[in-house]
XYZ file of C-alpha atoms in Angstrom:
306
model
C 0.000 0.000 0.000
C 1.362 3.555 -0.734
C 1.196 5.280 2.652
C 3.297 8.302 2.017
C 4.989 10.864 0.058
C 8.067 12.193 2.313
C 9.806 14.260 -0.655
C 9.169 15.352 -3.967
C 11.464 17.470 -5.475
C 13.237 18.863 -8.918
C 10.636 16.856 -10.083
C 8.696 19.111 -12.479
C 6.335 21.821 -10.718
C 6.886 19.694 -7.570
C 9.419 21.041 -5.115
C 8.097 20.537 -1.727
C 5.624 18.470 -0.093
C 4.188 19.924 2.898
C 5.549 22.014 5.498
C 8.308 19.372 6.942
C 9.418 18.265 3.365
C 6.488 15.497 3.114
C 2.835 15.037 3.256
C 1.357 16.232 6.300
C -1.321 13.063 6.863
C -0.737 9.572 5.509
C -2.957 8.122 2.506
C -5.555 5.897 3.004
C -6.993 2.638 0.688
C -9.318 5.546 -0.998
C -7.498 9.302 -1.869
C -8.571 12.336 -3.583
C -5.845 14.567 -4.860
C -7.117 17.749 -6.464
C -5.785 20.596 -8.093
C -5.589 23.421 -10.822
C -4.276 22.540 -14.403
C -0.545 22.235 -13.908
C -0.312 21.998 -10.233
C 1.491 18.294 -10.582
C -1.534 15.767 -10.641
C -0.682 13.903 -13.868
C 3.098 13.833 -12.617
C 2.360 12.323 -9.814
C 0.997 9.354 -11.759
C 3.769 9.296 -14.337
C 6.992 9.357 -11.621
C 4.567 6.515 -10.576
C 4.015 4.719 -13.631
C 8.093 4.739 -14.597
C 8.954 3.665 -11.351
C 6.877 0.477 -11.961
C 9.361 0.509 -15.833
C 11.830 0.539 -13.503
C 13.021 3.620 -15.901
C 15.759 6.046 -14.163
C 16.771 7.994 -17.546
C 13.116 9.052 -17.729
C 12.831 9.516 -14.066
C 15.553 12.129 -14.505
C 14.284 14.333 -17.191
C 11.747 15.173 -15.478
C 13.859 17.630 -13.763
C 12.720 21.033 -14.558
C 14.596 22.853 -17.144
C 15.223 25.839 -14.261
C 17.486 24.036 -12.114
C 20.532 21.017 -13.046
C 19.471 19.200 -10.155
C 18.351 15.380 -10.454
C 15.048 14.563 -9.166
C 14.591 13.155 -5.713
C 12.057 11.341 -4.604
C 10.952 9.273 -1.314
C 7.802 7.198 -1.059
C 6.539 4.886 1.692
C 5.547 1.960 0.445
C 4.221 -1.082 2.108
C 6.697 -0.200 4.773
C 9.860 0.380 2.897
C 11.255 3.844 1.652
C 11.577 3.849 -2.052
C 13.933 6.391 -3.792
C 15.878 6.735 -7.248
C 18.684 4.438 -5.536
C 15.758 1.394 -4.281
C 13.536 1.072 -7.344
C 14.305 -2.440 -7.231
C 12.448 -2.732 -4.051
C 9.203 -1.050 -5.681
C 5.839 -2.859 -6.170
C 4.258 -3.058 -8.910
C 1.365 -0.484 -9.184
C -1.897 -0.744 -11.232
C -2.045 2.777 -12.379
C -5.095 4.191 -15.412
C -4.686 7.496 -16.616
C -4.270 8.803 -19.964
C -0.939 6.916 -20.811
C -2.740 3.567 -19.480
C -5.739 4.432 -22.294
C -2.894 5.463 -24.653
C -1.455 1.796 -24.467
C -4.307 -0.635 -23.564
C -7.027 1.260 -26.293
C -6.636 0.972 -29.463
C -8.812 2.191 -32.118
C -8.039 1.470 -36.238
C -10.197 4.249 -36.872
C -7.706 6.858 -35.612
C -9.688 8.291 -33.216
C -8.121 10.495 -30.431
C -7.619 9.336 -26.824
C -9.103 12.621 -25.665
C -12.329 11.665 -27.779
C -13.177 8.574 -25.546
C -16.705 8.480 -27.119
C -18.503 6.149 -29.507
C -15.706 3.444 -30.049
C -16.682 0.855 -32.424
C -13.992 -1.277 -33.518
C -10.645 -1.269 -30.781
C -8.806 -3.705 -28.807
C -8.546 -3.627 -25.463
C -5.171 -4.473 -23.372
C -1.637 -3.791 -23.827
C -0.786 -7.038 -26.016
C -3.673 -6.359 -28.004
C -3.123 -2.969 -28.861
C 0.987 -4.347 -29.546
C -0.836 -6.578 -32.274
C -3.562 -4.689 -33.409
C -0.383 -2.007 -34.076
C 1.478 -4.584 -36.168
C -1.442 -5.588 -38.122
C -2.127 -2.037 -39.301
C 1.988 -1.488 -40.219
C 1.346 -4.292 -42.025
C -1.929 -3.650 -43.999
C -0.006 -0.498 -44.644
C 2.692 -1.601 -46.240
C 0.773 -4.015 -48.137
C -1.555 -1.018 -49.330
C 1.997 0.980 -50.349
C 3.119 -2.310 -52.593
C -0.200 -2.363 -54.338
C 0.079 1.351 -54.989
C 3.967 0.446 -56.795
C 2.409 -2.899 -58.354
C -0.358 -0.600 -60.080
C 2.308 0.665 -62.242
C 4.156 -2.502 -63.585
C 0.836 -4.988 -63.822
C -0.291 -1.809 -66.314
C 3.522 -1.382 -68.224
C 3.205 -5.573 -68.344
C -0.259 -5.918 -69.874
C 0.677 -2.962 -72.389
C 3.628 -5.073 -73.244
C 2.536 -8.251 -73.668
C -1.488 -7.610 -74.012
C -1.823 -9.559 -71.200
C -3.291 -9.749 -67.632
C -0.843 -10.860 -64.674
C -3.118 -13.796 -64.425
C -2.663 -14.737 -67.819
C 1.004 -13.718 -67.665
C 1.078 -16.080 -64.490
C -0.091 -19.078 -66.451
C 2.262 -18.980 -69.375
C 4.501 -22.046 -69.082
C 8.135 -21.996 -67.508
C 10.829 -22.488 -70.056
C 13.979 -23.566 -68.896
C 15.907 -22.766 -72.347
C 14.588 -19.489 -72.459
C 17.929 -18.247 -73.365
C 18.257 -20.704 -76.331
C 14.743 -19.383 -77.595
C 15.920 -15.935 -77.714
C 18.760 -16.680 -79.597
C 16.998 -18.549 -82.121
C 14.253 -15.522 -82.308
C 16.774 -12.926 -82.611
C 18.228 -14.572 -85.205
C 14.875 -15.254 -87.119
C 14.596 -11.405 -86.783
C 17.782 -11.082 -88.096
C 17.207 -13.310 -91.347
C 13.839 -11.261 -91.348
C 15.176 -7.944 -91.822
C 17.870 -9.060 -94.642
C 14.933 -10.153 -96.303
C 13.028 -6.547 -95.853
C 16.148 -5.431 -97.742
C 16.226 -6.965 -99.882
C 13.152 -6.637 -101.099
C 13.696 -2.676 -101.185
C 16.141 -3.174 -103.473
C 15.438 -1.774 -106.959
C 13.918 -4.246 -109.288
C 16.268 -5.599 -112.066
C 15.757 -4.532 -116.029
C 16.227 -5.672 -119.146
C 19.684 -5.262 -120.620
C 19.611 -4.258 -124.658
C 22.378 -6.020 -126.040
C 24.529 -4.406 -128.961
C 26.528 -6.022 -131.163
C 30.135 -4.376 -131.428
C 31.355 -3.379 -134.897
C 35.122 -4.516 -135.820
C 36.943 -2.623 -138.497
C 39.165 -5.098 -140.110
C 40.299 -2.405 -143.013
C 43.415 -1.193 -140.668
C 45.215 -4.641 -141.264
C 44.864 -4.090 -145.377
C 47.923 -2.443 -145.458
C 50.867 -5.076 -146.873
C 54.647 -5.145 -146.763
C 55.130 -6.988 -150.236
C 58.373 -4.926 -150.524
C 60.747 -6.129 -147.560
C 62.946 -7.512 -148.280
C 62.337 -11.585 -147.265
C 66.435 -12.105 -146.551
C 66.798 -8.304 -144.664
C 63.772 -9.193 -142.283
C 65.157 -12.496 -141.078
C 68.140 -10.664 -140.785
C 67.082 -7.952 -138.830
C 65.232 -10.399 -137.021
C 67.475 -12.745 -135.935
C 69.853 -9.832 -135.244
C 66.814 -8.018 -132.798
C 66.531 -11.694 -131.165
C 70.340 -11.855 -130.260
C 71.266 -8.319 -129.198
C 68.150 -6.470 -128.053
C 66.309 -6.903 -124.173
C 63.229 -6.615 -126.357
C 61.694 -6.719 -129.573
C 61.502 -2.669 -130.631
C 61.420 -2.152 -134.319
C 60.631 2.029 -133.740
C 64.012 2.040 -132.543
C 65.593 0.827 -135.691
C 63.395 2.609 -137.632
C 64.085 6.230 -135.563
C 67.675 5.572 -136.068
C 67.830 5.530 -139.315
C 66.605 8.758 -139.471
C 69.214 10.264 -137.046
C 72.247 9.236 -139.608
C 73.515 11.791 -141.253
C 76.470 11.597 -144.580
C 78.782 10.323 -142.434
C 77.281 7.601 -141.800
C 78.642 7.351 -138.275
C 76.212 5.607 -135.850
C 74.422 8.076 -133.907
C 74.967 5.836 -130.923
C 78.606 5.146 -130.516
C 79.997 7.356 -133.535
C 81.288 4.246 -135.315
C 81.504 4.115 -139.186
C 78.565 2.341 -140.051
C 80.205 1.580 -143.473
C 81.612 -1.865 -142.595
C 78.680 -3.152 -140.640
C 77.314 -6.478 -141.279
C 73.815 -5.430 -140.434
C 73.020 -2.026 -141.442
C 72.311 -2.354 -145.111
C 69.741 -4.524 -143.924
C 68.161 -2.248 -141.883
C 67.884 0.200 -145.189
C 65.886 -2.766 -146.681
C 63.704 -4.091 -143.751
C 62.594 -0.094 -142.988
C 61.413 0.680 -146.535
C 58.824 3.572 -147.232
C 56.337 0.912 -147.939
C 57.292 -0.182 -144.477
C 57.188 3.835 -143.037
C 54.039 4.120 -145.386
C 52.294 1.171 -143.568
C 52.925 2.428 -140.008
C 51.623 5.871 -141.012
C 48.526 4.575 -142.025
C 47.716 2.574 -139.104
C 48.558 4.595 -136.965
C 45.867 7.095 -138.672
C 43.279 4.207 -138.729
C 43.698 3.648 -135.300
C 43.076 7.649 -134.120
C 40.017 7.923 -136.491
C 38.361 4.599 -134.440
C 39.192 6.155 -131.293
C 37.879 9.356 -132.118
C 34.105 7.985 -133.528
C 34.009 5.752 -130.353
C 34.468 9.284 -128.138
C 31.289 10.558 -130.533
C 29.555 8.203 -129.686
């Protein structure tokens, strides 16, 4: 039984109790305490309430914010003296105010504790309220993952035109991987054929037959000499890197009366070959390259006409 307060200080409004430092008269089973708004009712219950918590780092901020003094506090109960230092030694008490309907009433509805009135659906009792508490957290968070799942089940049946039911039914594939492959390829082949077919269409060729003129081989060299060109041949075989009959022919032009080679300034008069090269470049031969030479230029220029 709580007989009686013998101090109360640095506890809030509460500095002194009574004219000797406690209560003057001793509580009975039944007590009325009474007072103005802030005169220290309610803390009276609360030092109460955390001294059944066994909670000293509450206890102590209840110290005013005036003064840097801790609380103290000395209570008869059921004989013994309880203070900050013998909390161990406390009974329990059974206390209801406001913090009691705080923690033992709970109402989903949201309903304020200072609006006690017309309570429908609540639970009543400290575990209860515990529970009741984790239900709602977790109808809560439920509620926020259907509010993100909105989103996606939307984005999914846009995609594939299908509800997450439906989605949900579709057959696991273990070689999903494969089957992509094998799509992406089918798209692949796919779009070579698009381009294919964007390709311009093919047309008919016309086909024209080419004209030869065989007239620039009429010219003959009836006149050469038949001993001087196997000469000169044989001799162009033996001694020249390659077969170049403008060469003999342009030096016989460059020899003057002399008749020094133009080449090494030799006398040209005892050479075995020369007089053959006077027969094998005859103007029938000179004649001959002239006119091809002029057949060729007029075919080149009608093909640029054309």
């Amino acid at each position: 039984m709580f007989t009686k307060i013998i101090k109360l200080e640095n506890v809030k409004q509460w500095q002194h109790t009574g004219s000797k430092g406690g209560s003057e008269n001793d509580f009975g089973k039944l007590n009325l305490i009474y007072g103005r708004n802030g005169a220290g009712k309610s803390t009276l219950t609360k030092i109460l309430d955390l001294i059944n918590k066994r909670d000293i780092a509450k206890i102590k901020k209840l110290a005013p914010l005036e003064t840097e003094k801790e609380p103290l506090f000395n209570f008869m109960i059921k004989g013994n003296s309880i203070t900050l230092a013998t909390l161990d030694q406390a009974p329990e008490f059974h206390i209801f105010n406001q913090d009691f309907v705080d923690e033992n009433l709970y109402s989903s509805n949201g309903v304020e504790s200072s609006q006690l009135v017309n309570y429908y659906d609540f639970c009543l009792g400290k575990v209860s309220v515990d529970k009741q508490k984790q239900i709602d957290k977790l109808k809560s968070e439920i509620t926020n993952l259907t509010n993100s799942m909105q989103p996606l089940e939307a984005k999914l049946k846009s995609q594939f035109n299908k509800t997450i039911e439906q989605i949900k039914r579709i057959p696991r594939n273990d070689n999903v991987d494969t089957e992509i492959a094998k799509l992406n390829e089918k798209l692949i082949d796919q779009k070579s054929v698009n381009l294919y077919r964007q390709r311009k269409k093919l047309s008919l060729l016309s086909l024209v037959n080419p004209t030869f003129d065989k007239s620039i081989f009429e010219t003959s060299l009836d006149k050469i000499s038949k001993e001087a060109q196997e000469k000169v041949t044989q001799h162009i075989k033996v001694h020249f890197a390659k077969d170049d009959e403008d060469w003999i022919k342009d030096g016989l032009e460059l020899v003057t009366d002399t008749n020094n080679c133009p080449f090494c300034a030799q006398s040209l008069n005892d050479s075995p070959i020369f007089s053959f090269y006077s027969e094998f470049i005859t103007d029938s031969y000179k004649q001959a390259c002239d006119d091809f030479e002029l057949k060729n230029t007029q075919i080149l220029n009608q093909k640029l006409m054309k």
